[in-house]
Amino acid sequence: MPDAVTPFTVAQARAAGCDRAAIRRALRSGRWVPLRRGVYVQAAQLAAVAGCPERRHAVDVAAVRLVLGFDAVAGGNSAARILGLDLLDSRVREPVLLTGAAAVKGTHRNGYVLRSAALPSHHRATRHGVPITSAARTVVDLARTRSFAEGVVVADSALRAGLVSIARLRALLGECSTWSGTTRARRVIDFADPLAESVLESLSRIAIHEQNLPAPRTQVTLGDDRGPRCRVDFLWDDVRVVGEADGLGKYEPGDGRSARDVVRTEKRREEWLADAGYEVLRWGWEDANDPPRLARRVRAAFARGAERQRGRQQPGAA
């Protein structure tokens, strides 16, 4: 797969020797695909990146940059998409670009968003052939300007991917201390967790926090005298309650395992947890998106866990 797809303008095509007739033939035959008015790309190049959302969005950003005709970088949701970060709301797909040109006012038109913003050189990066805000700047910008949940989802994703660290996020936030939304961003960064393995887990942590439940440990390995036995999403040690945020993908066949293998492995895991005295609570998207409901279920599990503990010997968590 090519690292970058190169959109071009009519003027560039003519400069390369294509007259109007040649341009019309290329479009009629489908060899060229229009991206924007007067901006095209070779169909073969576009097809090569069709299965990669990050590269495909980079093509759209490159096309907008040609239309603008001045320096602008992908920022906000666009930078997050190109970096492959999770977004809580992935429906909005129009390119978002930032420019350091002071005379440019923010605009939302023609299928793209353009904003004026300070862009120090160390806040910039290049990915898939287009300039974007760095991973840390992208996270901080979204944490400043979006809801707490949206900020946490993208911060957890960037930390999980190893694109940023908490220390780097805090350092960059310090550089932006006079910008709007920094208090909100600081709250996001303080809450972010590199161990959150999915959007569902991020939303679950937020729901647990907002419902004033005790904070669980995340991604805890449990074991016995035979060694580690399983890893759980959430653990409340004092009541021996295990929380599992179950996205559908967790139990689908994969890695050479059949559906039967997956079911058998999960059954053995459940049996070990029960024998070890753990109360297991599972939830999905419906509960995570209804924090009071999730809180009721967690508190009920706490009560069952406390009852289960009575009279039991308690093996420890590794």
PDB file of C-alpha atoms in Angstrom, residues 158-287:
ATOM      1  CA  ALA A 158      -3.606   7.554  22.539  1.00  0.00           C
ATOM      2  CA  LEU A 159      -2.086   6.244  25.765  1.00  0.00           C
ATOM      3  CA  ARG A 160      -3.037   2.664  24.905  1.00  0.00           C
ATOM      4  CA  ALA A 161      -1.396   2.999  21.475  1.00  0.00           C
ATOM      5  CA  GLY A 162       1.799   4.349  23.027  1.00  0.00           C
ATOM      6  CA  LEU A 163       1.546   7.596  21.050  1.00  0.00           C
ATOM      7  CA  VAL A 164       1.661   9.769  24.170  1.00  0.00           C
ATOM      8  CA  SER A 165       2.421   9.556  27.871  1.00  0.00           C
ATOM      9  CA  ILE A 166       0.705  11.244  30.787  1.00  0.00           C
ATOM     10  CA  ALA A 167       3.902  13.236  31.372  1.00  0.00           C
ATOM     11  CA  ARG A 168       3.954  14.473  27.766  1.00  0.00           C
ATOM     12  CA  LEU A 169       0.294  15.460  27.887  1.00  0.00           C
ATOM     13  CA  ARG A 170       0.834  17.408  31.094  1.00  0.00           C
ATOM     14  CA  ALA A 171       3.896  19.125  29.667  1.00  0.00           C
ATOM     15  CA  LEU A 172       2.068  20.205  26.526  1.00  0.00           C
ATOM     16  CA  LEU A 173      -0.931  21.331  28.545  1.00  0.00           C
ATOM     17  CA  GLY A 174       1.458  23.500  30.547  1.00  0.00           C
ATOM     18  CA  GLU A 175       2.512  25.220  27.323  1.00  0.00           C
ATOM     19  CA  CYS A 176      -1.147  25.975  26.593  1.00  0.00           C
ATOM     20  CA  SER A 177      -2.080  27.158  30.086  1.00  0.00           C
ATOM     21  CA  THR A 178      -3.602  30.435  28.850  1.00  0.00           C
ATOM     22  CA  TRP A 179      -5.818  28.748  26.251  1.00  0.00           C
ATOM     23  CA  SER A 180      -9.504  28.161  26.840  1.00  0.00           C
ATOM     24  CA  GLY A 181     -10.579  24.807  28.220  1.00  0.00           C
ATOM     25  CA  THR A 182      -7.332  23.902  29.982  1.00  0.00           C
ATOM     26  CA  THR A 183      -9.095  23.185  33.282  1.00  0.00           C
ATOM     27  CA  ARG A 184     -11.338  20.696  31.481  1.00  0.00           C
ATOM     28  CA  ALA A 185      -8.339  19.172  29.712  1.00  0.00           C
ATOM     29  CA  ARG A 186      -6.440  18.788  32.975  1.00  0.00           C
ATOM     30  CA  ARG A 187      -9.351  16.846  34.443  1.00  0.00           C
ATOM     31  CA  VAL A 188      -9.347  14.553  31.403  1.00  0.00           C
ATOM     32  CA  ILE A 189      -5.604  13.923  31.605  1.00  0.00           C
ATOM     33  CA  ASP A 190      -5.733  13.240  35.348  1.00  0.00           C
ATOM     34  CA  PHE A 191      -8.455  10.646  34.735  1.00  0.00           C
ATOM     35  CA  ALA A 192      -6.975   9.003  31.624  1.00  0.00           C
ATOM     36  CA  ASP A 193      -5.795   5.397  31.922  1.00  0.00           C
ATOM     37  CA  PRO A 194      -3.449   3.632  29.467  1.00  0.00           C
ATOM     38  CA  LEU A 195      -4.866   0.292  30.646  1.00  0.00           C
ATOM     39  CA  ALA A 196      -8.339   0.990  29.261  1.00  0.00           C
ATOM     40  CA  GLU A 197      -8.563  -1.434  26.347  1.00  0.00           C
ATOM     41  CA  SER A 198     -11.621  -0.100  24.540  1.00  0.00           C
ATOM     42  CA  VAL A 199     -14.100   2.738  24.240  1.00  0.00           C
ATOM     43  CA  LEU A 200     -16.525   0.636  26.287  1.00  0.00           C
ATOM     44  CA  GLU A 201     -14.023   0.382  29.130  1.00  0.00           C
ATOM     45  CA  SER A 202     -13.377   4.131  28.998  1.00  0.00           C
ATOM     46  CA  LEU A 203     -17.105   4.889  29.182  1.00  0.00           C
ATOM     47  CA  SER A 204     -17.492   2.365  31.993  1.00  0.00           C
ATOM     48  CA  ARG A 205     -14.777   4.060  34.058  1.00  0.00           C
ATOM     49  CA  ILE A 206     -16.487   7.419  33.519  1.00  0.00           C
ATOM     50  CA  ALA A 207     -19.873   6.039  34.590  1.00  0.00           C
ATOM     51  CA  ILE A 208     -18.369   4.444  37.703  1.00  0.00           C
ATOM     52  CA  HIS A 209     -16.634   7.712  38.595  1.00  0.00           C
ATOM     53  CA  GLU A 210     -19.653   9.919  37.977  1.00  0.00           C
ATOM     54  CA  GLN A 211     -21.861   7.655  40.094  1.00  0.00           C
ATOM     55  CA  ASN A 212     -19.462   8.041  43.050  1.00  0.00           C
ATOM     56  CA  LEU A 213     -18.595   4.362  43.145  1.00  0.00           C
ATOM     57  CA  PRO A 214     -15.181   3.268  44.438  1.00  0.00           C
ATOM     58  CA  ALA A 215     -12.558   3.314  41.698  1.00  0.00           C
ATOM     59  CA  PRO A 216     -11.636  -0.223  40.624  1.00  0.00           C
ATOM     60  CA  ARG A 217      -8.218  -1.421  39.610  1.00  0.00           C
ATOM     61  CA  THR A 218      -8.017  -1.978  35.861  1.00  0.00           C
ATOM     62  CA  GLN A 219      -6.623  -4.906  33.874  1.00  0.00           C
ATOM     63  CA  VAL A 220      -5.701  -6.983  36.922  1.00  0.00           C
ATOM     64  CA  THR A 221      -4.108 -10.419  36.630  1.00  0.00           C
ATOM     65  CA  LEU A 222      -5.538 -12.939  39.092  1.00  0.00           C
ATOM     66  CA  GLY A 223      -3.898 -16.193  40.036  1.00  0.00           C
ATOM     67  CA  ASP A 224      -3.278 -18.870  42.628  1.00  0.00           C
ATOM     68  CA  ASP A 225      -0.392 -21.081  43.737  1.00  0.00           C
ATOM     69  CA  ARG A 226      -0.226 -22.444  40.172  1.00  0.00           C
ATOM     70  CA  GLY A 227       0.485 -18.977  38.790  1.00  0.00           C
ATOM     71  CA  PRO A 228      -1.528 -16.403  36.812  1.00  0.00           C
ATOM     72  CA  ARG A 229      -4.925 -17.680  35.714  1.00  0.00           C
ATOM     73  CA  CYS A 230      -6.759 -14.805  34.062  1.00  0.00           C
ATOM     74  CA  ARG A 231      -6.897 -11.060  33.596  1.00  0.00           C
ATOM     75  CA  VAL A 232     -10.017  -9.055  34.381  1.00  0.00           C
ATOM     76  CA  ASP A 233     -11.112  -5.622  33.201  1.00  0.00           C
ATOM     77  CA  PHE A 234     -11.998  -4.217  36.625  1.00  0.00           C
ATOM     78  CA  LEU A 235     -11.450  -5.413  40.185  1.00  0.00           C
ATOM     79  CA  TRP A 236     -12.786  -4.148  43.487  1.00  0.00           C
ATOM     80  CA  ASP A 237     -10.459  -6.011  45.858  1.00  0.00           C
ATOM     81  CA  ASP A 238     -12.229  -5.392  49.151  1.00  0.00           C
ATOM     82  CA  VAL A 239     -15.469  -7.037  48.025  1.00  0.00           C
ATOM     83  CA  ARG A 240     -13.850  -9.406  45.511  1.00  0.00           C
ATOM     84  CA  VAL A 241     -16.013  -8.176  42.657  1.00  0.00           C
ATOM     85  CA  VAL A 242     -14.798  -8.530  39.085  1.00  0.00           C
ATOM     86  CA  GLY A 243     -16.231  -6.212  36.442  1.00  0.00           C
ATOM     87  CA  GLU A 244     -16.169  -7.194  32.782  1.00  0.00           C
ATOM     88  CA  ALA A 245     -17.065  -4.666  30.078  1.00  0.00           C
ATOM     89  CA  ASP A 246     -18.102  -7.051  27.339  1.00  0.00           C
ATOM     90  CA  GLY A 247     -17.873  -5.731  23.812  1.00  0.00           C
ATOM     91  CA  LEU A 248     -19.071  -8.251  21.242  1.00  0.00           C
ATOM     92  CA  GLY A 249     -15.586  -8.698  19.824  1.00  0.00           C
ATOM     93  CA  LYS A 250     -14.235 -10.156  23.053  1.00  0.00           C
ATOM     94  CA  TYR A 251     -15.849 -13.554  22.451  1.00  0.00           C
ATOM     95  CA  GLU A 252     -15.628 -13.791  18.697  1.00  0.00           C
ATOM     96  CA  PRO A 253     -13.378 -16.426  17.104  1.00  0.00           C
ATOM     97  CA  GLY A 254      -9.918 -15.233  16.207  1.00  0.00           C
ATOM     98  CA  ASP A 255      -6.204 -15.889  16.616  1.00  0.00           C
ATOM     99  CA  GLY A 256      -6.727 -19.379  15.251  1.00  0.00           C
ATOM    100  CA  ARG A 257      -9.459 -20.179  17.795  1.00  0.00           C
ATOM    101  CA  SER A 258     -12.835 -21.561  16.820  1.00  0.00           C
ATOM    102  CA  ALA A 259     -16.095 -20.433  18.401  1.00  0.00           C
ATOM    103  CA  ARG A 260     -16.073 -23.651  20.430  1.00  0.00           C
ATOM    104  CA  ASP A 261     -12.557 -22.909  21.721  1.00  0.00           C
ATOM    105  CA  VAL A 262     -13.618 -19.415  22.759  1.00  0.00           C
ATOM    106  CA  VAL A 263     -16.657 -20.711  24.656  1.00  0.00           C
ATOM    107  CA  ARG A 264     -14.647 -23.477  26.337  1.00  0.00           C
ATOM    108  CA  THR A 265     -11.901 -21.073  27.432  1.00  0.00           C
ATOM    109  CA  GLU A 266     -14.419 -18.606  28.834  1.00  0.00           C
ATOM    110  CA  LYS A 267     -16.245 -21.384  30.713  1.00  0.00           C
ATOM    111  CA  ARG A 268     -13.001 -22.494  32.393  1.00  0.00           C
ATOM    112  CA  ARG A 269     -12.248 -18.881  33.276  1.00  0.00           C
ATOM    113  CA  GLU A 270     -15.702 -18.394  34.815  1.00  0.00           C
ATOM    114  CA  GLU A 271     -15.348 -21.595  36.832  1.00  0.00           C
ATOM    115  CA  TRP A 272     -11.970 -20.544  38.211  1.00  0.00           C
ATOM    116  CA  LEU A 273     -13.258 -17.106  39.234  1.00  0.00           C
ATOM    117  CA  ALA A 274     -16.268 -18.640  40.993  1.00  0.00           C
ATOM    118  CA  ASP A 275     -14.131 -21.237  42.789  1.00  0.00           C
ATOM    119  CA  ALA A 276     -11.750 -18.475  43.887  1.00  0.00           C
ATOM    120  CA  GLY A 277     -14.619 -16.588  45.464  1.00  0.00           C
ATOM    121  CA  TYR A 278     -15.083 -13.749  42.991  1.00  0.00           C
ATOM    122  CA  GLU A 279     -18.438 -12.222  42.149  1.00  0.00           C
ATOM    123  CA  VAL A 280     -18.415 -11.509  38.403  1.00  0.00           C
ATOM    124  CA  LEU A 281     -20.518  -8.722  36.924  1.00  0.00           C
ATOM    125  CA  ARG A 282     -20.752  -8.280  33.175  1.00  0.00           C
ATOM    126  CA  TRP A 283     -22.137  -5.297  31.334  1.00  0.00           C
ATOM    127  CA  GLY A 284     -22.241  -3.887  27.825  1.00  0.00           C
ATOM    128  CA  TRP A 285     -22.946  -0.685  25.964  1.00  0.00           C
ATOM    129  CA  GLU A 286     -26.495  -0.310  27.247  1.00  0.00           C
ATOM    130  CA  ASP A 287     -25.326  -0.212  30.864  1.00  0.00           C
TER     131      ASP A 287
END
